[in-house]
Amino acid sequence: MNNNIKVKEKTFLLLIGILPFLPISSQLSTTFTGIMIFLFVLIFTLLSLKLLETHIEKKNKEGFVIIISIFFLLLLRIFLMAIGLDIVKKIGVYYSLIGVNCFILFLYENSVNTKIKIKMILKRLSISFFILIIISFIREILGTGKLNLLFRFGECRIGGIVDFNFIISIFSSSDRITFGLPLFILPAGGFFLTGLIMAIYQYLNIKKANKN
Amino acid sequence: MNYFDILISASIINNYVLVKMIGITPFISSSKNLLSSFYMGLSVLIVLTISSLISYPLYKFFEIGLGIKYLDLLFAVLINLIVFKIFSKLIERHFPALYNTIGIYFPIILFNSVLFGAFFELINKKANILEALFYSVGSGFGYMLALILLSFLKLSIDENKLPQCFRGAPFILICTGVISMLFQLMRGVVSLILL
């Protein structure tokens, strides 16, 4: 019984890192972009918190994290727009929601642990992001019939070519005819796939817990 | 576009959880039973409506009056925080039974991505105040409807009869997928009727 509760808790912790990115997981390129943005904001926010921990009162920590994460999110947006990369437009409204997820994660960690350990958060997030990439890979390949690693974000003004175009067609070699299962592109497919993968994860954890 | 269309569009056609997939984490963690789902959905509706009506005109004033466009996230967070604090204090004082029922979910409501998503969507749509009101009421109602439907579905299936690996979050996610498919179907039908 205790093992089952621990497994359910583990699954829930994993889902905190996966579910906020589910809307952008229908394409592998947008998933990678979202993960990079999230990690940038999260790492810099937590580092700032670590550096200024002694100067901030405990009751003001949450407010501080909110302000700092918004600051880094804005900074990143201004920087990307300044060098001409269109990432913010590509992701749309989910860009700001990634910032919101940063402090939701912080609030959860703060309520559960007395001290926030960056390494532990990143370790747990790495498993979540690995599963998220698998979900995104399956969704794109089964949903559209091809894997389109088109990382074209625009013409970069500081002299680089930000255009990586690599397409693998799975069901058809022709660009005109594609076979896919549109269910996986729709939100319902995302939910089903995530549920199935979480069931596999829980099965493996239960097996491991029963062995011990 | 008339206001009824905005209401139906926000609640069914562009449902935040089931179509846009925003606010899934609090959605799956709060659907414990029918009554608490209803109260949770109602709280989100009230907080969303009030905070949108305050934050959106204020943002417009700063955007048009002072030309500051990049503070949308700051506005969304600060106004939601203030509205939520006032709302929770009022509920605690005047409806203590209700507060005890959904008190543990209040932190979830506070940073529910639906609140922020609706605000950013209003900025993109460049809506007026009345449209913002109907849009936020529709979004909140859609969230509440989705929560209640999920609770109904969970009540009708005995989780103990499922394999162990499917109990908990996987089962809830699959149920959410089923309801999402239903909303996709309704989306097509409602769009036809509105057109």
Short mmCIF file of C-alpha atoms in Angstrom, two decimals:
data_model
loop_
_atom_site.label_atom_id
_atom_site.label_comp_id
_atom_site.label_asym_id
_atom_site.label_seq_id
_atom_site.Cartn_x
_atom_site.Cartn_y
_atom_site.Cartn_z
CA MET A 1 0.00 0.00 0.00
CA ASN A 2 2.79 2.40 0.96
CA ASN A 3 4.64 1.46 -2.21
CA ASN A 4 1.57 2.36 -4.27
CA ILE A 5 1.30 5.77 -2.63
CA LYS A 6 5.02 6.43 -3.24
CA VAL A 7 4.66 5.40 -6.90
CA LYS A 8 1.62 7.69 -7.34
CA GLU A 9 3.56 10.56 -5.74
CA LYS A 10 6.51 9.93 -8.07
CA THR A 11 4.17 9.96 -11.09
CA PHE A 12 2.56 13.21 -9.98
CA LEU A 13 5.96 14.88 -9.49
CA LEU A 14 6.91 13.80 -12.99
CA LEU A 15 3.69 15.20 -14.42
CA ILE A 16 4.45 18.64 -12.98
CA GLY A 17 7.34 18.80 -15.45
CA ILE A 18 5.41 17.35 -18.40
CA LEU A 19 1.88 18.77 -18.38
CA PRO A 20 2.72 22.48 -18.78
CA PHE A 21 4.50 21.63 -22.06
CA LEU A 22 1.79 19.37 -23.48
CA PRO A 23 0.17 22.10 -25.61
CA ILE A 24 3.41 22.63 -27.55
CA SER A 25 4.34 18.95 -27.72
CA SER A 26 2.69 18.26 -31.09
CA GLN A 27 5.95 19.28 -32.76
CA LEU A 28 9.44 18.30 -31.65
CA SER A 29 10.92 21.71 -32.54
CA THR A 30 8.46 23.65 -30.36
CA THR A 31 8.98 21.18 -27.50
CA PHE A 32 12.75 21.75 -27.58
CA THR A 33 12.22 25.50 -27.72
CA GLY A 34 9.87 25.46 -24.74
CA ILE A 35 12.26 23.31 -22.69
CA MET A 36 15.21 25.63 -23.43
CA ILE A 37 13.24 28.73 -22.44
CA PHE A 38 11.98 27.08 -19.26
CA LEU A 39 15.45 25.90 -18.22
CA PHE A 40 16.97 29.32 -18.89
CA VAL A 41 14.39 31.11 -16.71
CA LEU A 42 14.40 28.44 -13.99
CA ILE A 43 18.18 28.13 -13.62
CA PHE A 44 18.80 31.87 -13.54
CA THR A 45 15.93 32.44 -11.10
CA LEU A 46 17.15 29.75 -8.71
CA LEU A 47 20.76 30.96 -8.98
CA SER A 48 19.68 34.52 -8.17
CA LEU A 49 17.71 33.18 -5.23
CA LYS A 50 20.75 31.25 -3.97
CA LEU A 51 23.00 34.31 -4.29
CA LEU A 52 20.61 36.65 -2.51
CA GLU A 53 19.16 34.13 -0.03
CA THR A 54 20.76 35.73 3.00
CA HIS A 55 19.37 39.18 2.14
CA ILE A 56 15.75 38.07 1.59
CA GLU A 57 13.30 37.34 4.38
CA LYS A 58 11.53 33.99 4.21
CA LYS A 59 8.07 35.54 3.78
CA ASN A 60 9.27 37.61 0.80
CA LYS A 61 10.87 34.68 -1.05
CA GLU A 62 7.82 33.91 -3.21
CA GLY A 63 7.37 37.51 -4.29
CA PHE A 64 11.07 37.73 -5.09
CA VAL A 65 10.92 34.60 -7.26
CA ILE A 66 7.92 35.96 -9.16
CA ILE A 67 9.63 39.25 -9.93
CA ILE A 68 12.96 37.65 -10.86
CA SER A 69 11.44 35.03 -13.17
CA ILE A 70 9.37 37.70 -14.96
CA PHE A 71 12.54 39.79 -15.30
CA PHE A 72 14.49 36.93 -16.93
CA LEU A 73 11.56 36.06 -19.17
CA LEU A 74 11.30 39.66 -20.36
CA LEU A 75 15.07 39.87 -20.81
CA LEU A 76 15.07 36.74 -22.95
CA ARG A 77 12.15 38.01 -25.04
CA ILE A 78 13.81 41.37 -25.67
CA PHE A 79 17.10 39.68 -26.53
CA LEU A 80 15.44 37.25 -28.99
CA MET A 81 13.52 40.05 -30.66
CA ALA A 82 16.63 42.21 -30.84
CA ILE A 83 18.62 39.56 -32.70
CA GLY A 84 15.66 38.82 -34.94
CA LEU A 85 14.64 35.34 -33.78
CA ASP A 86 10.91 34.73 -33.98
CA ILE A 87 10.65 32.14 -31.24
CA VAL A 88 8.15 34.13 -29.18
CA LYS A 89 5.73 34.38 -32.11
CA LYS A 90 6.15 30.69 -32.89
CA ILE A 91 5.17 29.63 -29.39
CA GLY A 92 2.65 32.46 -28.90
CA VAL A 93 0.80 32.75 -25.62
CA TYR A 94 2.64 29.71 -24.17
CA TYR A 95 5.84 31.74 -23.87
CA SER A 96 4.48 33.70 -20.91
CA LEU A 97 2.88 30.58 -19.46
CA ILE A 98 6.33 28.95 -19.33
CA GLY A 99 7.35 31.74 -16.93
CA VAL A 100 4.24 31.09 -14.86
CA ASN A 101 5.19 27.40 -14.65
CA CYS A 102 8.60 28.36 -13.29
CA PHE A 103 7.19 29.91 -10.18
CA ILE A 104 4.46 27.27 -9.83
CA LEU A 105 7.30 24.75 -9.66
CA PHE A 106 9.13 26.94 -7.14
CA LEU A 107 5.97 27.28 -4.99
CA TYR A 108 5.52 23.53 -4.96
CA GLU A 109 9.18 22.89 -4.05
CA ASN A 110 9.06 25.56 -1.34
CA SER A 111 5.98 24.00 0.25
CA VAL A 112 7.40 20.46 0.21
CA ASN A 113 11.10 21.00 1.03
CA THR A 114 12.64 23.35 3.60
CA LYS A 115 15.65 23.99 1.38
CA ILE A 116 15.54 24.15 -2.39
CA LYS A 117 18.22 22.03 -4.05
CA ILE A 118 18.84 23.00 -7.65
CA LYS A 119 20.50 19.67 -8.54
CA MET A 120 17.53 17.66 -7.29
CA ILE A 121 15.03 19.79 -9.21
CA LEU A 122 17.07 19.50 -12.41
CA LYS A 123 17.48 15.74 -11.96
CA ARG A 124 13.74 15.27 -11.64
CA LEU A 125 13.04 17.64 -14.51
CA SER A 126 15.51 15.78 -16.75
CA ILE A 127 13.38 12.62 -16.45
CA SER A 128 10.21 14.65 -17.14
CA PHE A 129 11.77 16.28 -20.20
CA PHE A 130 13.04 12.95 -21.53
CA ILE A 131 9.50 11.55 -21.35
CA LEU A 132 8.16 14.77 -22.88
CA ILE A 133 10.51 14.44 -25.87
CA ILE A 134 9.33 10.84 -26.37
CA ILE A 135 5.70 12.01 -26.27
CA SER A 136 6.45 14.78 -28.75
CA PHE A 137 8.36 12.43 -31.07
CA ILE A 138 5.50 9.90 -31.15
CA ARG A 139 2.87 12.62 -31.57
CA GLU A 140 4.60 14.19 -34.54
CA ILE A 141 5.61 10.98 -36.27
CA LEU A 142 2.24 9.27 -35.90
CA GLY A 143 0.20 12.45 -36.27
CA THR A 144 1.73 13.87 -39.43
CA GLY A 145 3.50 10.83 -40.85
CA LYS A 146 6.82 12.65 -40.87
CA LEU A 147 9.33 14.04 -38.47
CA ASN A 148 10.08 17.63 -39.30
CA LEU A 149 13.06 18.98 -37.43
CA LEU A 150 12.67 22.41 -38.97
CA PHE A 151 14.34 24.74 -36.53
CA ARG A 152 13.72 27.84 -38.58
CA PHE A 153 13.16 30.74 -36.30
CA GLY A 154 14.03 33.53 -38.64
CA GLU A 155 16.97 35.38 -40.00
CA CYS A 156 19.39 36.00 -37.22
CA ARG A 157 20.81 39.51 -37.26
CA ILE A 158 24.08 38.68 -35.59
CA GLY A 159 25.39 36.83 -38.55
CA GLY A 160 24.19 33.28 -38.00
CA ILE A 161 21.97 31.02 -39.99
CA VAL A 162 19.29 29.77 -37.67
CA ASP A 163 17.79 27.36 -40.14
CA PHE A 164 18.14 23.64 -39.67
CA ASN A 165 15.89 21.70 -42.00
CA PHE A 166 15.74 17.95 -41.68
CA ILE A 167 12.64 16.00 -42.66
CA ILE A 168 12.11 12.26 -42.35
CA SER A 169 8.97 10.87 -43.90
CA ILE A 170 7.86 7.68 -42.28
CA PHE A 171 4.74 6.64 -44.14
CA SER A 172 5.47 8.16 -47.51
CA SER A 173 8.47 9.36 -49.45
CA SER A 174 6.42 11.96 -51.32
CA ASP A 175 5.81 15.38 -49.83
CA ARG A 176 2.38 15.59 -51.48
CA ILE A 177 0.92 12.44 -50.02
CA THR A 178 1.19 11.97 -46.29
CA PHE A 179 -0.48 9.46 -44.07
CA GLY A 180 -0.94 10.18 -40.44
CA LEU A 181 -3.22 9.63 -37.52
CA PRO A 182 -4.59 13.13 -36.82
CA LEU A 183 -5.75 12.02 -33.36
CA PHE A 184 -2.18 12.38 -32.10
CA ILE A 185 -2.00 16.01 -33.19
CA LEU A 186 -5.25 16.81 -31.38
CA PRO A 187 -5.28 17.47 -27.61
CA ALA A 188 -7.11 14.17 -27.00
CA GLY A 189 -4.19 12.27 -28.51
CA GLY A 190 -1.78 14.14 -26.25
CA PHE A 191 -3.78 13.17 -23.19
CA PHE A 192 -4.11 9.51 -24.25
CA LEU A 193 -0.43 9.19 -25.07
CA THR A 194 0.68 10.85 -21.83
CA GLY A 195 -1.69 8.62 -19.85
CA LEU A 196 -0.33 5.47 -21.53
CA ILE A 197 3.29 6.45 -21.02
CA MET A 198 2.59 7.31 -17.36
CA ALA A 199 0.95 3.88 -16.97
CA ILE A 200 4.13 2.24 -18.35
CA TYR A 201 6.24 4.35 -15.97
CA GLN A 202 4.04 3.37 -13.02
CA TYR A 203 4.20 -0.29 -14.01
CA LEU A 204 8.00 -0.19 -14.03
CA ASN A 205 8.08 1.59 -10.65
CA ILE A 206 5.62 -0.85 -9.07
CA LYS A 207 7.70 -3.77 -10.34
CA LYS A 208 10.85 -2.18 -8.90
CA ALA A 209 9.13 -1.44 -5.58
CA ASN A 210 7.78 -5.01 -5.30
CA LYS A 211 11.23 -6.45 -5.98
CA ASN A 212 12.67 -4.38 -3.12
CA MET B 1 -19.49 38.70 -33.26
CA ASN B 2 -22.26 38.84 -30.66
CA TYR B 3 -21.69 38.23 -26.98
CA PHE B 4 -23.44 34.86 -26.90
CA ASP B 5 -21.05 33.64 -29.61
CA ILE B 6 -18.10 34.81 -27.50
CA LEU B 7 -19.49 32.95 -24.47
CA ILE B 8 -20.01 29.68 -26.37
CA SER B 9 -16.69 30.03 -28.17
CA ALA B 10 -14.76 30.54 -24.93
CA SER B 11 -16.49 27.72 -23.03
CA ILE B 12 -16.78 24.97 -25.66
CA ILE B 13 -15.03 25.71 -28.95
CA ASN B 14 -11.83 27.05 -27.35
CA ASN B 15 -12.06 25.38 -23.96
CA TYR B 16 -8.86 26.15 -22.05
CA VAL B 17 -8.18 22.73 -20.61
CA LEU B 18 -9.59 20.36 -23.20
CA VAL B 19 -8.78 22.21 -26.45
CA LYS B 20 -5.91 24.57 -25.61
CA MET B 21 -4.42 22.29 -22.92
CA ILE B 22 -3.74 25.15 -20.50
CA GLY B 23 -4.06 24.58 -16.76
CA ILE B 24 -3.94 20.76 -16.89
CA THR B 25 -1.95 20.24 -13.67
CA PRO B 26 -4.49 21.89 -11.33
CA PHE B 27 -7.28 20.31 -13.39
CA ILE B 28 -6.20 16.73 -12.81
CA SER B 29 -5.21 17.30 -9.17
CA SER B 30 -8.47 18.94 -8.12
CA SER B 31 -11.17 16.61 -9.45
CA LYS B 32 -11.55 14.59 -6.23
CA ASN B 33 -15.35 14.55 -6.00
CA LEU B 34 -18.31 16.24 -7.67
CA LEU B 35 -18.98 18.88 -5.01
CA SER B 36 -15.37 20.02 -4.64
CA SER B 37 -15.04 20.09 -8.45
CA PHE B 38 -18.07 22.35 -8.66
CA TYR B 39 -16.75 24.69 -5.94
CA MET B 40 -13.29 24.70 -7.49
CA GLY B 41 -14.72 25.53 -10.92
CA LEU B 42 -16.92 28.25 -9.47
CA SER B 43 -13.94 29.79 -7.63
CA VAL B 44 -11.89 29.83 -10.83
CA LEU B 45 -14.81 31.45 -12.70
CA ILE B 46 -15.19 34.21 -10.10
CA VAL B 47 -11.46 34.91 -9.73
CA LEU B 48 -10.95 34.82 -13.51
CA THR B 49 -13.83 37.23 -14.21
CA ILE B 50 -12.86 39.73 -11.53
CA SER B 51 -9.13 39.67 -12.28
CA SER B 52 -9.69 39.99 -16.07
CA LEU B 53 -12.01 42.96 -15.55
CA ILE B 54 -9.42 44.70 -13.41
CA SER B 55 -6.13 43.72 -15.08
CA TYR B 56 -7.18 44.11 -18.71
CA PRO B 57 -8.38 47.78 -18.60
CA LEU B 58 -5.39 48.64 -16.40
CA TYR B 59 -3.01 47.05 -18.90
CA LYS B 60 -4.73 48.87 -21.76
CA PHE B 61 -4.27 52.16 -19.92
CA PHE B 62 -0.56 51.51 -19.48
CA GLU B 63 -0.13 50.22 -23.02
CA ILE B 64 -2.00 53.07 -24.72
CA GLY B 65 -1.27 55.83 -22.22
CA LEU B 66 2.35 55.12 -21.41
CA GLY B 67 3.35 52.86 -24.30
CA ILE B 68 4.54 50.03 -22.06
CA LYS B 69 3.79 46.77 -23.87
CA TYR B 70 6.12 44.31 -22.21
CA LEU B 71 4.68 44.26 -18.72
CA ASP B 72 1.72 42.00 -19.55
CA LEU B 73 2.99 39.10 -17.43
CA LEU B 74 3.76 41.35 -14.47
CA PHE B 75 0.24 42.80 -14.63
CA ALA B 76 -1.34 39.39 -14.89
CA VAL B 77 0.56 38.05 -11.88
CA LEU B 78 0.18 41.08 -9.61
CA ILE B 79 -3.52 41.68 -10.25
CA ASN B 80 -4.34 37.96 -9.92
CA LEU B 81 -2.44 37.84 -6.64
CA ILE B 82 -4.33 40.84 -5.21
CA VAL B 83 -7.76 39.65 -6.40
CA PHE B 84 -7.10 36.15 -5.11
CA LYS B 85 -5.99 37.37 -1.65
CA ILE B 86 -9.14 39.51 -1.29
CA PHE B 87 -11.35 36.66 -2.55
CA SER B 88 -9.87 34.08 -0.16
CA LYS B 89 -10.20 36.46 2.82
CA LEU B 90 -13.87 37.13 1.95
CA ILE B 91 -14.63 33.40 1.59
CA GLU B 92 -12.84 32.59 4.85
CA ARG B 93 -14.82 35.21 6.74
CA HIS B 94 -18.31 34.83 5.25
CA PHE B 95 -18.42 31.21 4.02
CA PRO B 96 -16.24 29.16 6.42
CA ALA B 97 -17.83 25.83 5.37
CA LEU B 98 -16.99 26.50 1.73
CA TYR B 99 -13.48 27.61 2.70
CA ASN B 100 -12.91 24.35 4.58
CA THR B 101 -14.12 22.33 1.56
CA ILE B 102 -11.86 23.92 -1.02
CA GLY B 103 -9.30 25.63 1.18
CA ILE B 104 -6.50 23.29 0.16
CA TYR B 105 -7.08 24.08 -3.52
CA PHE B 106 -6.68 27.83 -3.12
CA PRO B 107 -2.97 27.82 -3.95
CA ILE B 108 -3.84 25.85 -7.08
CA ILE B 109 -6.40 28.48 -8.13
CA LEU B 110 -3.93 31.28 -7.50
CA PHE B 111 -1.44 30.11 -10.07
CA ASN B 112 -3.79 28.39 -12.43
CA SER B 113 -2.49 29.02 -15.95
CA VAL B 114 -6.07 29.54 -17.16
CA LEU B 115 -6.13 32.92 -15.39
CA PHE B 116 -3.02 34.08 -17.21
CA GLY B 117 -3.91 32.44 -20.52
CA ALA B 118 -7.26 34.26 -20.64
CA PHE B 119 -5.56 37.59 -19.94
CA PHE B 120 -2.98 37.13 -22.74
CA GLU B 121 -5.70 35.98 -25.11
CA LEU B 122 -7.69 39.16 -24.43
CA ILE B 123 -4.60 41.23 -25.27
CA ASN B 124 -4.19 39.34 -28.58
CA LYS B 125 -7.87 39.74 -29.46
CA LYS B 126 -7.86 43.47 -28.58
CA ALA B 127 -11.28 43.05 -26.98
CA ASN B 128 -13.37 45.78 -25.35
CA ILE B 129 -14.59 45.57 -21.72
CA LEU B 130 -17.89 43.80 -22.45
CA GLU B 131 -16.21 41.27 -24.72
CA ALA B 132 -13.58 40.72 -21.99
CA LEU B 133 -16.37 40.09 -19.46
CA PHE B 134 -18.15 37.53 -21.64
CA TYR B 135 -14.87 35.90 -22.64
CA SER B 136 -13.70 35.46 -19.04
CA VAL B 137 -17.11 34.19 -17.87
CA GLY B 138 -17.16 31.74 -20.79
CA SER B 139 -13.61 30.53 -20.09
CA GLY B 140 -14.36 30.03 -16.38
CA PHE B 141 -17.61 28.25 -17.18
CA GLY B 142 -15.82 25.98 -19.66
CA TYR B 143 -13.24 25.08 -16.99
CA MET B 144 -15.99 24.33 -14.47
CA LEU B 145 -17.88 22.21 -17.02
CA ALA B 146 -14.74 20.21 -17.82
CA LEU B 147 -14.06 19.61 -14.11
CA ILE B 148 -17.61 18.42 -13.45
CA LEU B 149 -17.57 16.10 -16.48
CA LEU B 150 -14.27 14.59 -15.34
CA SER B 151 -15.67 14.00 -11.84
CA PHE B 152 -18.77 12.33 -13.34
CA LEU B 153 -16.62 10.06 -15.45
CA LYS B 154 -14.40 9.16 -12.49
CA LEU B 155 -17.45 8.37 -10.36
CA SER B 156 -18.91 6.05 -12.96
CA ILE B 157 -15.74 3.91 -13.24
CA ASP B 158 -14.44 1.94 -10.27
CA GLU B 159 -10.71 2.59 -10.21
CA ASN B 160 -10.07 -0.56 -8.14
CA LYS B 161 -11.13 -2.73 -11.10
CA LEU B 162 -8.40 -1.22 -13.27
CA PRO B 163 -4.88 -2.68 -13.47
CA GLN B 164 -2.62 -1.18 -10.80
CA CYS B 165 -0.45 0.68 -13.27
CA PHE B 166 -3.47 2.58 -14.64
CA ARG B 167 -4.74 3.85 -11.28
CA GLY B 168 -4.32 7.51 -10.42
CA ALA B 169 -2.88 9.95 -12.95
CA PRO B 170 -2.93 7.66 -16.07
CA PHE B 171 -6.63 6.95 -15.56
CA ILE B 172 -7.43 10.65 -15.10
CA LEU B 173 -5.44 11.59 -18.21
CA ILE B 174 -7.22 9.00 -20.34
CA CYS B 175 -10.61 10.22 -19.02
CA THR B 176 -9.55 13.77 -19.89
CA GLY B 177 -8.71 12.57 -23.39
CA VAL B 178 -12.17 11.07 -23.78
CA ILE B 179 -13.85 14.32 -22.67
CA SER B 180 -11.52 16.26 -24.98
CA MET B 181 -12.70 14.12 -27.93
CA LEU B 182 -16.28 14.88 -26.92
CA PHE B 183 -15.51 18.60 -26.91
CA GLN B 184 -13.85 18.32 -30.34
CA LEU B 185 -17.09 16.77 -31.61
CA MET B 186 -19.18 19.48 -29.95
CA ARG B 187 -16.81 22.06 -31.41
CA GLY B 188 -17.68 21.01 -34.93
CA VAL B 189 -21.42 20.93 -34.25
CA VAL B 190 -21.49 24.26 -32.37
CA SER B 191 -19.36 25.99 -35.04
CA LEU B 192 -21.86 24.85 -37.69
CA ILE B 193 -24.80 26.16 -35.64
CA LEU B 194 -23.15 29.52 -34.96
CA LEU B 195 -22.24 29.97 -38.62
#
